[in-house]
Amino acid sequence: MAVIKYLILYMAIGSSVAQKSSIRKGAGYPTAQRHLPKRPTDPPGQEDYIPNEKCPLSDGFFPDEEQCDKYYHCVDGVHTEKLCADGKVFNDYDSNEEKCDLPYNIDCTKRHKLQPPQPSEHCPRKNGYFGHEKVGSCDKFYYCVDGQFNMITCPVGLVFNPKTGICTWPDEVGVTGCKSEDIFEFECPKVNETVAVTHPRYADPEDCQYFYVCVNGDIPRRNGCKLGQVFDDEKKLCEWARQVPDCADWYKDRLTDAQLEELENPKPKQEKKSQRVRGPSKRKHVRVNTQEEEE
């Protein structure tokens, strides 16, 4: 009898072991889902994408190979052609961003083509910075936004640089009619190398408030002193007008003696007293009886 019980127990254990060995294991078969069909594979990722001419990646924003203001919006490898506003070009620094910028900081040397311009008054294109049309007006330029212009004047001594869209020194522009020799009626005196490396200064012969810095002793750049001061050609620095005999009366028709005195000796600024912030009253509240209460 004992032998029969032992055989039955042995067969039960063997059946359980055989059942466990038949269970599928692995990534697609968790224990709780041992008899479920295999999971479907994940959709093909970016590594499975085959790039094409317009969409190097399946999704993103990508520049045209020839035209700097044209780009493509790609979704699942399907592209949509787009154009920046006239005067702007596509910024291809980040394919996840759709961004158009002015061309000064974007390299378009390999994508030099552009859409046909849409000019308006003073604006060769609808957007951007553009030099003045009049020859010799080197310090003036136009800032155009959607075909509407606003004229801007550079600080004294600077001219508009169409390559960078900002005001720079005339010797850095290289535009005919706007170079240092065209703008300034001044020629740097010849000096030896020892003096040249110090960038010597010279008074403007026509204006006491201004002077020239000769870069490397050769290239003139015009600078100015602040209001009320003039350039002292002996000391090679800016001084108050009354201290430079040759230019003591330079501001005579522009500023009064009192104004010059105030510029030279400005009054100390008075600090504003902070207003007192009242807190809750500490006085005891006295109740006033009304006539009705007295009656």
PDB file of N, CA, C and O in Angstrom, residues 102-105 129 159-169 172-173:
ATOM      1  N   LEU A 102      17.698  87.025 -39.740  1.00  0.00           N
ATOM      2  CA  LEU A 102      18.382  87.883 -40.693  1.00  0.00           C
ATOM      3  C   LEU A 102      19.703  87.204 -41.063  1.00  0.00           C
ATOM      4  O   LEU A 102      20.284  86.480 -40.259  1.00  0.00           O
ATOM      5  N   PRO A 103      20.213  87.440 -42.254  1.00  0.00           N
ATOM      6  CA  PRO A 103      21.308  86.616 -42.785  1.00  0.00           C
ATOM      7  C   PRO A 103      22.698  86.882 -42.213  1.00  0.00           C
ATOM      8  O   PRO A 103      23.622  86.158 -42.553  1.00  0.00           O
ATOM      9  N   TYR A 104      22.858  87.856 -41.331  1.00  0.00           N
ATOM     10  CA  TYR A 104      24.203  88.239 -40.912  1.00  0.00           C
ATOM     11  C   TYR A 104      24.936  87.153 -40.127  1.00  0.00           C
ATOM     12  O   TYR A 104      26.161  87.088 -40.157  1.00  0.00           O
ATOM     13  N   ASN A 105      24.206  86.315 -39.410  1.00  0.00           N
ATOM     14  CA  ASN A 105      24.846  85.270 -38.609  1.00  0.00           C
ATOM     15  C   ASN A 105      24.645  83.866 -39.169  1.00  0.00           C
ATOM     16  O   ASN A 105      24.951  82.885 -38.497  1.00  0.00           O
ATOM     17  N   TYR A 129      18.422  95.136 -42.708  1.00  0.00           N
ATOM     18  CA  TYR A 129      19.084  96.433 -42.573  1.00  0.00           C
ATOM     19  C   TYR A 129      19.704  96.786 -43.920  1.00  0.00           C
ATOM     20  O   TYR A 129      20.432  95.971 -44.499  1.00  0.00           O
ATOM     21  N   VAL A 159      30.171 104.195 -39.435  1.00  0.00           N
ATOM     22  CA  VAL A 159      29.368 104.090 -40.659  1.00  0.00           C
ATOM     23  C   VAL A 159      28.679 102.731 -40.681  1.00  0.00           C
ATOM     24  O   VAL A 159      29.068 101.806 -39.958  1.00  0.00           O
ATOM     25  N   PHE A 160      27.654 102.635 -41.502  1.00  0.00           N
ATOM     26  CA  PHE A 160      26.902 101.387 -41.600  1.00  0.00           C
ATOM     27  C   PHE A 160      27.676 100.347 -42.399  1.00  0.00           C
ATOM     28  O   PHE A 160      28.205 100.628 -43.472  1.00  0.00           O
ATOM     29  N   ASN A 161      27.717  99.139 -41.859  1.00  0.00           N
ATOM     30  CA  ASN A 161      28.402  98.036 -42.524  1.00  0.00           C
ATOM     31  C   ASN A 161      27.354  97.057 -43.057  1.00  0.00           C
ATOM     32  O   ASN A 161      26.717  96.334 -42.279  1.00  0.00           O
ATOM     33  N   PRO A 162      27.124  96.998 -44.371  1.00  0.00           N
ATOM     34  CA  PRO A 162      26.083  96.123 -44.923  1.00  0.00           C
ATOM     35  C   PRO A 162      26.382  94.629 -44.754  1.00  0.00           C
ATOM     36  O   PRO A 162      25.470  93.805 -44.849  1.00  0.00           O
ATOM     37  N   LYS A 163      27.623  94.277 -44.458  1.00  0.00           N
ATOM     38  CA  LYS A 163      27.962  92.869 -44.275  1.00  0.00           C
ATOM     39  C   LYS A 163      27.563  92.351 -42.894  1.00  0.00           C
ATOM     40  O   LYS A 163      27.300  91.156 -42.726  1.00  0.00           O
ATOM     41  N   THR A 164      27.538  93.256 -41.909  1.00  0.00           N
ATOM     42  CA  THR A 164      27.221  92.840 -40.546  1.00  0.00           C
ATOM     43  C   THR A 164      25.901  93.412 -40.044  1.00  0.00           C
ATOM     44  O   THR A 164      25.364  92.952 -39.037  1.00  0.00           O
ATOM     45  N   GLY A 165      25.381  94.454 -40.718  1.00  0.00           N
ATOM     46  CA  GLY A 165      24.120  95.061 -40.303  1.00  0.00           C
ATOM     47  C   GLY A 165      24.247  95.966 -39.100  1.00  0.00           C
ATOM     48  O   GLY A 165      23.241  96.307 -38.476  1.00  0.00           O
ATOM     49  N   ILE A 166      25.467  96.376 -38.753  1.00  0.00           N
ATOM     50  CA  ILE A 166      25.681  97.260 -37.608  1.00  0.00           C
ATOM     51  C   ILE A 166      26.616  98.397 -38.005  1.00  0.00           C
ATOM     52  O   ILE A 166      27.176  98.405 -39.111  1.00  0.00           O
ATOM     53  N   CYS A 167      26.787  99.363 -37.115  1.00  0.00           N
ATOM     54  CA  CYS A 167      27.699 100.485 -37.352  1.00  0.00           C
ATOM     55  C   CYS A 167      29.112 100.095 -36.916  1.00  0.00           C
ATOM     56  O   CYS A 167      29.298  99.548 -35.823  1.00  0.00           O
ATOM     57  N   THR A 168      30.092 100.354 -37.770  1.00  0.00           N
ATOM     58  CA  THR A 168      31.480 100.014 -37.463  1.00  0.00           C
ATOM     59  C   THR A 168      32.392 101.143 -37.921  1.00  0.00           C
ATOM     60  O   THR A 168      31.949 102.140 -38.500  1.00  0.00           O
ATOM     61  N   TRP A 169      33.679 100.978 -37.688  1.00  0.00           N
ATOM     62  CA  TRP A 169      34.659 101.970 -38.139  1.00  0.00           C
ATOM     63  C   TRP A 169      34.750 101.957 -39.668  1.00  0.00           C
ATOM     64  O   TRP A 169      34.641 100.895 -40.283  1.00  0.00           O
ATOM     65  N   GLU A 172      36.770  99.349 -41.545  1.00  0.00           N
ATOM     66  CA  GLU A 172      36.332  97.959 -41.498  1.00  0.00           C
ATOM     67  C   GLU A 172      35.237  97.648 -42.511  1.00  0.00           C
ATOM     68  O   GLU A 172      34.875  96.495 -42.695  1.00  0.00           O
ATOM     69  N   VAL A 173      34.707  98.680 -43.176  1.00  0.00           N
ATOM     70  CA  VAL A 173      33.566  98.491 -44.061  1.00  0.00           C
ATOM     71  C   VAL A 173      33.985  98.082 -45.460  1.00  0.00           C
ATOM     72  O   VAL A 173      33.477  97.131 -46.034  1.00  0.00           O
TER      73      VAL A 173
END
